[in-house]
Short mmCIF file of C-alpha atoms and ligand atoms in Angstrom, two decimals:
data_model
loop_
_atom_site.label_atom_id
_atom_site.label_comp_id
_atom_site.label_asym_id
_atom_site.label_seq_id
_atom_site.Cartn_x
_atom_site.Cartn_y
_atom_site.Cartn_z
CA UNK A 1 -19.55 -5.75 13.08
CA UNK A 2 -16.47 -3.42 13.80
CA UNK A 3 -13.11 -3.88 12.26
CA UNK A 4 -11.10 -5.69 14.77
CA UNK A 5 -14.15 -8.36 15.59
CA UNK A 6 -13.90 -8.88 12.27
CA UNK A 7 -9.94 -9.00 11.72
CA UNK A 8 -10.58 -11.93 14.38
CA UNK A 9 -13.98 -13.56 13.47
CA UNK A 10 -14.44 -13.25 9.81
CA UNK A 11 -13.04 -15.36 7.12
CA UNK A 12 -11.56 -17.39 11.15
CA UNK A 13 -14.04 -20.57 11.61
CA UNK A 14 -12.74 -23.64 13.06
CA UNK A 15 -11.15 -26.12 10.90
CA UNK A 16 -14.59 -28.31 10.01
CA UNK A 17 -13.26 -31.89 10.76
CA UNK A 18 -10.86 -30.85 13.41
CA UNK A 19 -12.30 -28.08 15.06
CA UNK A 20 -8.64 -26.38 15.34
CA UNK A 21 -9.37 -23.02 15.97
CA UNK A 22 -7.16 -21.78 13.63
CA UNK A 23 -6.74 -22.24 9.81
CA UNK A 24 -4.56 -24.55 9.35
CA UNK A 25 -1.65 -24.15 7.09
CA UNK A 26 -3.14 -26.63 3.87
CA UNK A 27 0.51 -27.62 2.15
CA UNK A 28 -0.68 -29.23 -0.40
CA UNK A 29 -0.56 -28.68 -3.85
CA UNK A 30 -3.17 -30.85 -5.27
CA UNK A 31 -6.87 -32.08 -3.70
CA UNK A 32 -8.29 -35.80 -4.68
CA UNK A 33 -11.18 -36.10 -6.43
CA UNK A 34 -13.84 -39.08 -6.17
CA UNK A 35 -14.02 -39.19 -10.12
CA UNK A 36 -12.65 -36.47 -12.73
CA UNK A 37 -14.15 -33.10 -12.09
CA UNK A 38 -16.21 -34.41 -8.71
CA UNK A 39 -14.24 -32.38 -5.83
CA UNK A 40 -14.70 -30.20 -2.77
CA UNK A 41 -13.98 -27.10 -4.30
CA UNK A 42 -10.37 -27.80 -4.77
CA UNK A 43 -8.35 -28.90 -7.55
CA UNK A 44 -5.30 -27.66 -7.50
CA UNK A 45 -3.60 -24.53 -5.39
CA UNK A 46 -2.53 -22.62 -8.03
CA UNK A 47 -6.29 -21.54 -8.52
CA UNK A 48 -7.20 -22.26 -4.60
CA UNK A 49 -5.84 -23.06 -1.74
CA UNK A 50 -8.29 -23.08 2.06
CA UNK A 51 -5.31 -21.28 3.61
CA UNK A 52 -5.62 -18.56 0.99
CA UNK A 53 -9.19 -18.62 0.95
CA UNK A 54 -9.70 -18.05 4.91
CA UNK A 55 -7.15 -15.22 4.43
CA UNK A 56 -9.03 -13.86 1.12
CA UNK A 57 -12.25 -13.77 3.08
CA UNK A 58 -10.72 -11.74 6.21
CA UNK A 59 -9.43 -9.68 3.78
CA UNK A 60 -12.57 -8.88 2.02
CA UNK A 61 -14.27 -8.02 5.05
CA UNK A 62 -11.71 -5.04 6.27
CA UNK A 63 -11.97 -3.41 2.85
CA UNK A 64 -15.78 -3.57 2.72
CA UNK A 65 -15.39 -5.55 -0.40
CA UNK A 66 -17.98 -8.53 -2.02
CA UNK A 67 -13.84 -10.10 -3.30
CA UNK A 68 -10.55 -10.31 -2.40
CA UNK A 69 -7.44 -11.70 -3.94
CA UNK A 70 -3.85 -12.60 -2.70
CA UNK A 71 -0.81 -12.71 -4.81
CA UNK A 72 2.95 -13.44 -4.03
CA UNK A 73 3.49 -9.69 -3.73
CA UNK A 74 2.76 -6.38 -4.30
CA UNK A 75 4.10 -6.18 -7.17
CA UNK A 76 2.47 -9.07 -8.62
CA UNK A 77 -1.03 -7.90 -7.37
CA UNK A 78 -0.22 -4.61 -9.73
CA UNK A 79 1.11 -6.61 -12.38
CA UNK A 80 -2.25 -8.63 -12.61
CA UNK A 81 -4.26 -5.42 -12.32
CA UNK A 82 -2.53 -3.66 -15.32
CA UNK A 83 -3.24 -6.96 -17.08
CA UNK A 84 -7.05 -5.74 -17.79
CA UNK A 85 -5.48 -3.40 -20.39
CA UNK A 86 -4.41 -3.88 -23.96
CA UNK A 87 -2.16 -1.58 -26.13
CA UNK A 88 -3.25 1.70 -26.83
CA UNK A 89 -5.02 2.43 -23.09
CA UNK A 90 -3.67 5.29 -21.30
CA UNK A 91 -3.25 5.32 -17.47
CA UNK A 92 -2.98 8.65 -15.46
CA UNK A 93 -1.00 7.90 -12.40
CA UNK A 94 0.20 9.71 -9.19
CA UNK A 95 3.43 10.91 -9.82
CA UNK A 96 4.49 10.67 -6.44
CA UNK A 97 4.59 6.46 -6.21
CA UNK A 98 6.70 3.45 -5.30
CA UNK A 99 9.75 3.42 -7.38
CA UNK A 100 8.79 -0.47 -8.03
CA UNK A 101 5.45 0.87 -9.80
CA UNK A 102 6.70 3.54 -11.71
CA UNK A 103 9.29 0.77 -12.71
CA UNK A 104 6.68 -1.51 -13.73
CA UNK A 105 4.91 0.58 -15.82
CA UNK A 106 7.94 2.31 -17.25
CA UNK A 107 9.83 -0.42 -18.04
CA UNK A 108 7.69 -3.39 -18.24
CA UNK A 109 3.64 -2.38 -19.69
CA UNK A 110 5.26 0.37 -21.80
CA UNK A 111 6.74 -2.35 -24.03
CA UNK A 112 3.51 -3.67 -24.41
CA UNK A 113 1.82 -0.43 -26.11
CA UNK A 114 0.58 0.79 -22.61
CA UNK A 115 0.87 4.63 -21.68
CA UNK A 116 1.42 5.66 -18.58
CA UNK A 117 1.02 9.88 -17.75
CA UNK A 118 2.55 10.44 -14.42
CA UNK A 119 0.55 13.58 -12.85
CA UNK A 120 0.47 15.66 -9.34
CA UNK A 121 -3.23 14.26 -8.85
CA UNK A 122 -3.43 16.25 -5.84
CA UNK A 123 -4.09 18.85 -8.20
CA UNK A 124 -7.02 17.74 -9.22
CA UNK A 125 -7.63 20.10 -12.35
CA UNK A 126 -4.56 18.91 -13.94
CA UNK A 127 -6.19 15.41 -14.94
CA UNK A 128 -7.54 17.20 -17.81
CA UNK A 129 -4.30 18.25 -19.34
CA UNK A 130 -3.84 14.45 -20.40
CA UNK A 131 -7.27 13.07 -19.86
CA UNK A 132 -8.57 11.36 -23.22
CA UNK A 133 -10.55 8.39 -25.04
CA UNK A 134 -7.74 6.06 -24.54
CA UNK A 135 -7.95 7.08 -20.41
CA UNK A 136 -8.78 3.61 -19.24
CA UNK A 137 -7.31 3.54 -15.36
CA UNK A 138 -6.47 6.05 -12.81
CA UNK A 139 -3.60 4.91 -10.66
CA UNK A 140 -3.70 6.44 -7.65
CA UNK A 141 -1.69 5.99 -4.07
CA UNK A 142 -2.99 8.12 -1.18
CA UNK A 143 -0.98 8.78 1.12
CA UNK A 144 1.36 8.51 -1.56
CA UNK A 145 4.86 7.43 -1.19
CA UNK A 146 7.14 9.01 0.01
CA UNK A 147 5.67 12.37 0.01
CA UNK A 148 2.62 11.49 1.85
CA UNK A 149 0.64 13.42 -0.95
CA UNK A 150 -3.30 13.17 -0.43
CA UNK A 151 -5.50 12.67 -3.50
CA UNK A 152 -9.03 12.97 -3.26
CA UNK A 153 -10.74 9.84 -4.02
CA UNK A 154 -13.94 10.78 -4.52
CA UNK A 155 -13.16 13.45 -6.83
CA UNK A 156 -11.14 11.00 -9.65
CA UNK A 157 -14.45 8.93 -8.61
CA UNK A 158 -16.52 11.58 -10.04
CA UNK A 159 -14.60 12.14 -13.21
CA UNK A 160 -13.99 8.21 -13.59
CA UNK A 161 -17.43 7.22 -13.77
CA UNK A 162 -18.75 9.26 -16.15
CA UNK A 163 -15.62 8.09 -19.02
CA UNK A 164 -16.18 4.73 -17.59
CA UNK A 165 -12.52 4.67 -16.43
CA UNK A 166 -11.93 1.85 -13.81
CA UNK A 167 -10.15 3.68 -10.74
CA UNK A 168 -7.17 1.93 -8.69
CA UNK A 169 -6.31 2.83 -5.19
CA UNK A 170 -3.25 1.90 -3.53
CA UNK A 171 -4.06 1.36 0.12
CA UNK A 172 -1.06 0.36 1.23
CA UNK A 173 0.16 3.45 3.36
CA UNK A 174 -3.32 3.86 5.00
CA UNK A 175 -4.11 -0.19 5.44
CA UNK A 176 -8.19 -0.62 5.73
CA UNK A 177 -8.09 0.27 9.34
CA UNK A 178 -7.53 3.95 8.30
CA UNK A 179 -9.10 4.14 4.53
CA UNK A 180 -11.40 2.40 2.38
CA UNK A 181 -11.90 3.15 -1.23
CA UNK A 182 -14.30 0.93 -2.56
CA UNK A 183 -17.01 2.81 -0.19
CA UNK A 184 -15.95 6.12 -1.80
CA UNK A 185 -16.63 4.42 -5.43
CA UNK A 186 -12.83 3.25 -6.44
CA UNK A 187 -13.15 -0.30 -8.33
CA UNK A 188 -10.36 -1.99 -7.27
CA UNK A 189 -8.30 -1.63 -4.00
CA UNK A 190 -4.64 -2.73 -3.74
CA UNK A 191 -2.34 -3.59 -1.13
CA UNK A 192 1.24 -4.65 -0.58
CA UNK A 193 0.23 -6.54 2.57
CA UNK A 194 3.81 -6.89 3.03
CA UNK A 195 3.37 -4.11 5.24
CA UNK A 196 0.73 -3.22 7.08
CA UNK A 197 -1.31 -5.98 6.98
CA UNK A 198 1.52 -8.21 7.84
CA UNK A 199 2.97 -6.22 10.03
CA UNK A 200 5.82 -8.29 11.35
CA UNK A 201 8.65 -7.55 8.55
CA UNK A 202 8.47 -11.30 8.09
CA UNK A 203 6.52 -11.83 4.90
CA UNK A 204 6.18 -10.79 1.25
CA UNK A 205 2.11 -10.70 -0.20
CA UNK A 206 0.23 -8.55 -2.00
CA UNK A 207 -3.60 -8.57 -2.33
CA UNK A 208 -6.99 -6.47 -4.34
CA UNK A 209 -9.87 -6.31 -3.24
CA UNK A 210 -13.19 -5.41 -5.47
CA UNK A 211 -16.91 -5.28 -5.77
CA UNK A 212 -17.11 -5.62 -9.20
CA UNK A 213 -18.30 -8.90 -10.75
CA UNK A 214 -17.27 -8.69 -13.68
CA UNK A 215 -13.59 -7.42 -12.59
CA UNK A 216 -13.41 -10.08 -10.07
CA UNK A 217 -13.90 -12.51 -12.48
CA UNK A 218 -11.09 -11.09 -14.88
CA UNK A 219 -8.32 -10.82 -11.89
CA UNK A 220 -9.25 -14.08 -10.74
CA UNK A 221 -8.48 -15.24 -14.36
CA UNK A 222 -5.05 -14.12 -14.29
CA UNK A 223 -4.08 -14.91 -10.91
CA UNK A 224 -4.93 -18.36 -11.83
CA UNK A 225 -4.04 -18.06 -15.46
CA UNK A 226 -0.29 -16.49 -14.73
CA UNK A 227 -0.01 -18.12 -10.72
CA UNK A 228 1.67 -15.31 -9.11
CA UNK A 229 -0.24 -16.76 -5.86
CA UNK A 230 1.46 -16.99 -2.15
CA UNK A 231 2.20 -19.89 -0.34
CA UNK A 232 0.10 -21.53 2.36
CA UNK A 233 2.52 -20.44 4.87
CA UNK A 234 2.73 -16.80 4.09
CA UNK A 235 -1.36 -17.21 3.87
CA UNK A 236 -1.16 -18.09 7.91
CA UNK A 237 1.31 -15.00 8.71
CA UNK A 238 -0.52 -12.39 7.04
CA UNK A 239 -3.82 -14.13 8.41
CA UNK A 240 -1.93 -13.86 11.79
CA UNK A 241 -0.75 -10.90 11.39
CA UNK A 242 -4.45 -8.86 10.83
CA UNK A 243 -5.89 -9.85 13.96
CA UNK A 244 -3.95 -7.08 15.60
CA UNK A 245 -3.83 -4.74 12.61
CA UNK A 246 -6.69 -2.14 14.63
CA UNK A 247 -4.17 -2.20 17.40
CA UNK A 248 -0.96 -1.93 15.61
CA UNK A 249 -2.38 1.01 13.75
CA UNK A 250 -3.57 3.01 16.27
CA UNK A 251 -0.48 2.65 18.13
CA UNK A 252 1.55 3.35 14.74
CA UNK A 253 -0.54 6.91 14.30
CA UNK A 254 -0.37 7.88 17.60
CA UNK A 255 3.51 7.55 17.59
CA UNK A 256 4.14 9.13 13.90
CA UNK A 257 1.40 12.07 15.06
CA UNK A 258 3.94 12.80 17.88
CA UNK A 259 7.26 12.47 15.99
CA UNK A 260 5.68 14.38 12.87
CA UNK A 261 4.80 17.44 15.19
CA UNK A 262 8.07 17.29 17.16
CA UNK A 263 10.08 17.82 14.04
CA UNK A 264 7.58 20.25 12.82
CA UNK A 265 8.67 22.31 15.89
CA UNK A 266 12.22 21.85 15.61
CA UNK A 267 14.91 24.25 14.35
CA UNK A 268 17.23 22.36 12.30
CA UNK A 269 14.23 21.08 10.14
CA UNK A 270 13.45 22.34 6.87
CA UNK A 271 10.21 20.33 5.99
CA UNK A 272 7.49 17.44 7.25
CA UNK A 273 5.15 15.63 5.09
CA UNK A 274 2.83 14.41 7.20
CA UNK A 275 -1.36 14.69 6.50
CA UNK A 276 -1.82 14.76 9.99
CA UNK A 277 -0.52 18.47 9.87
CA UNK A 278 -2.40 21.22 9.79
CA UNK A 279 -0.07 22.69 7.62
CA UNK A 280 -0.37 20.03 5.31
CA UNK A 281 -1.69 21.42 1.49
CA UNK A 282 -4.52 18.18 1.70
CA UNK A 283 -5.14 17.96 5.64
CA UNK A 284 -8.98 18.48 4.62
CA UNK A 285 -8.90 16.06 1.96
CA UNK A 286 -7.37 13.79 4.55
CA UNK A 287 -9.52 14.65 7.38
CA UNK A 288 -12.43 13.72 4.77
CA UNK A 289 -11.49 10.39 3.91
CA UNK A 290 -9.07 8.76 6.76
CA UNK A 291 -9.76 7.82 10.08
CA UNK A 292 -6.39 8.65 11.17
CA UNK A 293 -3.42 9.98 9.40
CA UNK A 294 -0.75 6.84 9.19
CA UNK A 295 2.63 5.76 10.26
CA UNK A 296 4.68 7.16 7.83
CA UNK A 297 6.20 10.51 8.28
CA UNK A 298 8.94 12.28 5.89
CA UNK A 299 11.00 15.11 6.42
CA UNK A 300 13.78 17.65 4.85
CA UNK A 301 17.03 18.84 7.50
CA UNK A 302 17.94 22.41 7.07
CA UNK A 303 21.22 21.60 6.60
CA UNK A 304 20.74 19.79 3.41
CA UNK A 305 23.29 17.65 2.24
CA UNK A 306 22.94 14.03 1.81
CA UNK A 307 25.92 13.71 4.61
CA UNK A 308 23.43 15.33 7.37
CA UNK A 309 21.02 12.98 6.15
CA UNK A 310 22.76 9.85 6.27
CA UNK A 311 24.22 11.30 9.99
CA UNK A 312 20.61 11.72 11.25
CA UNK A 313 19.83 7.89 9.66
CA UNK A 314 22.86 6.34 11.03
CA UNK A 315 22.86 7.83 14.64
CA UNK A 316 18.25 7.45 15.12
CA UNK A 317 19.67 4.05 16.47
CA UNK A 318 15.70 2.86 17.44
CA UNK A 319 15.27 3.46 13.53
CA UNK A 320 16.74 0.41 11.37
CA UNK A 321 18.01 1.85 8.07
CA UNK A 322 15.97 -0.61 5.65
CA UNK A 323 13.54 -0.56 3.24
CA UNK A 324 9.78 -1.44 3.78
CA UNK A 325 7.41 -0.30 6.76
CA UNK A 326 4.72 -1.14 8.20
CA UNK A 327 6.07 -3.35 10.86
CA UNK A 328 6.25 -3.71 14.41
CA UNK A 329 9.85 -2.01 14.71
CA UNK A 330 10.41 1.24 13.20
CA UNK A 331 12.33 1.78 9.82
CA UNK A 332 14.57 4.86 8.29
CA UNK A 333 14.69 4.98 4.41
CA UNK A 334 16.28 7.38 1.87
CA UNK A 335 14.30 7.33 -1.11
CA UNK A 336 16.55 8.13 -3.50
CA UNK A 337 18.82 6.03 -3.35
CA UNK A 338 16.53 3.16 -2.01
CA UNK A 339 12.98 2.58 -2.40
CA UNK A 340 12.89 5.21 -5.43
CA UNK A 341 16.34 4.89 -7.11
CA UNK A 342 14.48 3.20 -10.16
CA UNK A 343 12.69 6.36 -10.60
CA UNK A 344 15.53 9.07 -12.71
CA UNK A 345 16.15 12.01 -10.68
CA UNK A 346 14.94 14.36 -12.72
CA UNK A 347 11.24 12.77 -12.33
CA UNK A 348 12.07 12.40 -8.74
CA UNK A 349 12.98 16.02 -8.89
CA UNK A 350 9.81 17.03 -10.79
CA UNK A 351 7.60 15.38 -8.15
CA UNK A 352 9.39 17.01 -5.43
CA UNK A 353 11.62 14.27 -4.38
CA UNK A 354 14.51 15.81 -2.98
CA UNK A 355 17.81 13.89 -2.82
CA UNK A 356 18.04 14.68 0.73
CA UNK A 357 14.69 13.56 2.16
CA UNK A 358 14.46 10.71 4.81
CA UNK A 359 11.34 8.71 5.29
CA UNK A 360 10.48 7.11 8.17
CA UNK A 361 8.23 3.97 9.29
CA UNK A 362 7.42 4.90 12.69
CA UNK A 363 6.82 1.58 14.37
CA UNK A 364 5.10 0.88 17.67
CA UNK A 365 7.54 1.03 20.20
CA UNK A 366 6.67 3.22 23.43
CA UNK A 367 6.52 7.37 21.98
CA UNK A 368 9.15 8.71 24.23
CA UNK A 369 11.57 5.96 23.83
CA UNK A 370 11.53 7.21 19.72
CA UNK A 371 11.23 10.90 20.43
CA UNK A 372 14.39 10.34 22.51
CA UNK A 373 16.33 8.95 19.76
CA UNK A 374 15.60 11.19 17.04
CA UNK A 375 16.32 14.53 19.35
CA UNK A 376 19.80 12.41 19.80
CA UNK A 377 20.04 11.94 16.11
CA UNK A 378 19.15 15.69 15.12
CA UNK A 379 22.01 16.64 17.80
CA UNK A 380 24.59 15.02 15.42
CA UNK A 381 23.49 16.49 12.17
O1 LIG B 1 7.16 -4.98 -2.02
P1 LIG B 1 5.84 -5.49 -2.53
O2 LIG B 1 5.07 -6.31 -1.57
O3 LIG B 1 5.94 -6.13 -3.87
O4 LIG B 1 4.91 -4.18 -2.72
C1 LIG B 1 5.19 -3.15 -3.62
C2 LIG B 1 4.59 -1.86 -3.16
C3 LIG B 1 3.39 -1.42 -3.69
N1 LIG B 1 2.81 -0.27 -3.32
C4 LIG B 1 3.39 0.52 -2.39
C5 LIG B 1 2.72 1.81 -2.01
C6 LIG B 1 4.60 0.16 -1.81
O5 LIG B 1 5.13 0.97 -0.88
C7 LIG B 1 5.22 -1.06 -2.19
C8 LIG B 1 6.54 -1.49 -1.63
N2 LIG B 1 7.24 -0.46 -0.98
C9 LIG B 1 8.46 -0.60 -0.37
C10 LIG B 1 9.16 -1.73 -0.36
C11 LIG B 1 8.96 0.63 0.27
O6 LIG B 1 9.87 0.57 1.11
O7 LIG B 1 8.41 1.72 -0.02
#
């Protein structure tokens, strides 16, 4: 079956004792049983709910994956995942991330005894440099955010396996439609399905996916044991939501291919990151393992102050200055002092995040409409 029959079909039968075609949206929090311990499946919806479950099992299914889980965010899907480790193990990380991450990790797990090495993994060789017995996770995002970085999967893969390191992708800037780790050999998969997935700007959800037993069963543990878990509602968006995610994300790469090669073209811009490129350092890498190459595109002005760049945000009037992506309408963010401000500038620096770079979420509006009013917006900076 192909991805958007099964965005539709799988993990979508109709209700058994009403036949409503669609899931409904179980608000309950509890499930009776005919004597202590003798139930349907469901005791409580904390540890499951058939909203979630229905959305779990889509889920599953667009990641190739035997499991899926759903938690009340992204961040709480990582926050779970990190939970596998004890003090002492080491994690070797992207160093290009989400400034929530890095903030996680930093700020949060490092109390706990965990060590977290923050690397250009794009570079593959480097890994060595601070690869050692207490490696237990690579931490990877591809494309990462917001440099739009490409890692090669299957390469950590190779070096994973043989230490017995369990390997982390963070899908969330490719969504399923475009990449899927667990078939190059990652472990775990995770999303923020705030975005992509989705897709409207109207929820908050995170969710892994694995085809590990034995992991399963220890993430299921803690999302039970520590209840991060979403509501029923937010279950029936996202559920919603994937049924056009094939569509959505072809339209979404078609118009960021476009804008990406515009600006590419045009004088008063210093820089794109964008895979899609041929310029770009990784375009092979992403050429290898993507299907496409994404809706997110980020770029430097020649004129670089932070003045041109908040002109150019303020005046791209189709582009909403907010954070998040991956929805329907498109987005304008400046990293550092939004979605990465948690991350000190001097890392930022390091990593190549420059104080003046703008990231956009290029929705899925009609191409010339936003080609029209970035040209406008480059005419004012
Ligand atoms: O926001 P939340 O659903 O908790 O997901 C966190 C998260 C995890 N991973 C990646 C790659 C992300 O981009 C995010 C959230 N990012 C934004 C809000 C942003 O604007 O970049």
């Amino acid at each position: 079956m192909k991805f958007g029959t099964k965005s539709i079909h799988i993990g979508n039968e109709p209700d058994a004792t009403t036949g409503a075609v669609i899931t409904p949206i179980f608000q309950t929090s509890t499930y009776a049983q005919e004597e202590p311990g003798k139930h349907k499946g469901y005791e409580y919806s904390r540890t499951h709910n058939p909203t979630r479950t229905a959305l779990q099992t889509t889920l599953a299914a667009l990641e190739n994956a035997k499991y899926a889980l759903c938690f009340a965010s992204g961040m709480a899907t990582e926050d779970t995942v990190i939970k596998l480790l004890k003090p002492g193990d080491e994690v070797i990380c992207t160093n290009d991330l989400y400034g929530g991450s890095f903030r996680l990790f930093t700020k949060v797990f490092a109390k706990f005894g965990i060590k977290f090495h923050f690397i250009p993994l794009q570079e593959i060789d480097l890994v060595h440099i601070v690869l050692s017995t207490h490696t237990k996770m690579f931490w990877i995002e591809t494309p990462t955010n917001p440099l739009l970085n490409i890692i090669d999967i299957q390469s950590i893969v190779e070096i994973a396996k043989k230490l017995n390191i369990i390997t982390v992708v963070d899908n969330t800037f490719a969504s399923p439609f475009l990449q899927n780790p667990l078939d190059l050999g990652a472990d775990i998969v995770v999303h923020s399905a705030t975005k992509y997935l989705a897709g409207h700007s109207d929820v908050v959800m995170g969710c892994l996916m694995t085809n590990d037993d034995e992991l399963y069963q220890q993430l299921a543990f803690l999302q039970n044991s520590c209840g991060a878990v979403p509501s029923p509602f937010d279950c029936f968006l996202v559920q919603r939501g994937l049924k056009t995610l094939h569509l959505r994300m072809a339209q979404h790469c078609k118009n960021a291919s476009a804008i990406a090669n515009f600006l590419n073209n045009h004088s008063k811009i210093e820089k794109v990151y964008y895979p899609g490129l041929e310029s770009h350092t990784n375009h092979d890498i992403a050429q290898k393992q993507m299907r496409d190459f994404g809706g997110m595109v980020s770029f430097t002005l020649k004129n670089d102050s932070i003045a041109s760049a908040f002109n150019f945000m303020k005046n791209a009037k189709l582009f909403t200055i907010a954070e998040s992506l991956g929805g329907v309408e498109s987005l304008v963010g400046h990293p550092a002092t939004m979605t990465h401000a948690s991350i000190p500038r001097e890392d930022r620096l390091k990593g190549g995040l420059k104080d003046t770079l703008i990231r956009l979420s290029v929705g899925i509006e009609d191409t010339e409409d936003l080609l029209e009013s970035i040209e406008y917006a480059l005419s004012k900076v």
